[in-house]
CSV table of C-alpha atoms in Angstrom, one decimal:
chain,number,residue,atom,x,y,z
A,1,MET,CA,0.0,0.0,0.0
A,2,GLU,CA,1.4,3.4,-1.0
A,3,ASP,CA,1.6,6.0,1.8
A,4,GLN,CA,-0.8,8.8,1.4
A,5,PHE,CA,0.2,12.2,2.9
A,6,LEU,CA,-2.3,15.0,3.3
A,7,HIS,CA,-1.1,18.4,2.2
A,8,LEU,CA,-3.0,20.7,4.5
A,9,LYS,CA,-3.0,24.5,4.4
A,10,ALA,CA,-4.6,24.8,7.8
A,11,PRO,CA,-4.1,23.0,11.1
A,12,TRP,CA,-5.9,19.7,11.4
A,13,ASN,CA,-8.2,20.8,14.2
A,14,GLU,CA,-9.6,23.6,11.9
A,15,VAL,CA,-9.9,21.2,8.9
A,16,ARG,CA,-11.6,18.6,11.1
A,17,GLU,CA,-14.3,21.1,12.1
A,18,ARG,CA,-14.8,22.3,8.5
A,19,ILE,CA,-15.2,18.6,7.5
A,20,LYS,CA,-17.8,18.0,10.2
A,21,GLU,CA,-19.7,21.1,8.9
A,22,ASN,CA,-19.7,19.7,5.4
A,23,ASN,CA,-20.5,16.1,6.4
A,24,ILE,CA,-22.5,15.8,9.6
A,25,ASP,CA,-22.3,12.0,9.5
A,26,LEU,CA,-18.6,12.1,10.4
A,27,THR,CA,-17.7,12.1,14.1
A,28,ASP,CA,-14.6,13.2,16.0
A,29,GLU,CA,-13.7,9.5,16.2
A,30,ASP,CA,-13.9,9.1,12.5
A,31,LEU,CA,-11.7,12.2,12.1
A,32,ASP,CA,-9.1,11.2,14.7
A,33,LEU,CA,-5.7,11.8,13.1
A,34,GLN,CA,-2.6,10.6,14.9
A,35,PRO,CA,0.9,11.7,13.8
A,36,GLY,CA,1.8,9.5,10.8
A,37,GLY,CA,-1.7,8.1,10.7
A,38,GLU,CA,-2.9,9.5,7.4
A,39,ASN,CA,-3.3,6.0,5.9
A,40,GLU,CA,-5.5,4.9,8.8
A,41,LEU,CA,-7.6,8.0,8.6
A,42,LEU,CA,-8.1,7.6,4.8
A,43,SER,CA,-9.0,4.0,5.2
A,44,LYS,CA,-11.6,4.7,7.8
A,45,LEU,CA,-13.1,7.5,5.7
A,46,GLU,CA,-13.0,5.4,2.5
A,47,SER,CA,-15.1,2.7,4.2
A,48,LYS,CA,-17.5,5.2,5.9
A,49,MET,CA,-18.0,7.5,2.9
A,50,HIS,CA,-17.9,4.8,0.1
A,51,LYS,CA,-15.5,6.9,-1.9
A,52,SER,CA,-12.0,6.2,-3.2
A,53,ARG,CA,-8.9,7.1,-1.2
A,54,ASP,CA,-7.9,9.7,-3.8
A,55,GLU,CA,-11.4,11.3,-3.8
A,56,ILE,CA,-11.2,11.7,0.0
A,57,ARG,CA,-7.7,13.0,0.0
A,58,ILE,CA,-8.6,15.6,-2.6
A,59,TRP,CA,-11.7,16.6,-0.7
A,60,ILE,CA,-9.9,17.0,2.6
A,61,GLU,CA,-7.1,19.1,0.9
A,62,SER,CA,-9.7,21.3,-0.8
A,63,ILE,CA,-11.4,21.9,2.5
A,64,SER,CA,-8.1,22.8,4.1
A,65,SER,CA,-7.4,25.3,1.3
A,66,ASN,CA,-10.7,27.2,1.8
A,67,ALA,CA,-9.5,29.4,4.7
A,68,PRO,CA,-12.1,31.7,6.2
A,69,GLN,CA,-11.8,35.2,4.8
A,70,ALA,CA,-10.4,37.9,7.1
A,71,GLY,CA,-13.0,40.4,8.3
């Protein structure tokens, strides 16, 4: 299995909250990311969301890129 690394533009805690806003079916447990645990996270989401690993990685990275606008 090839390692999958997430290229995030925001801290994981912020990204996790944005993900939960976009998909209310995902819980904190589903989105638990331990250091070096990207593969485990992607596998868990792949099963729960019924999407490919690449689709999920791209989705997470796009959410991390959409930083809130400064006021």
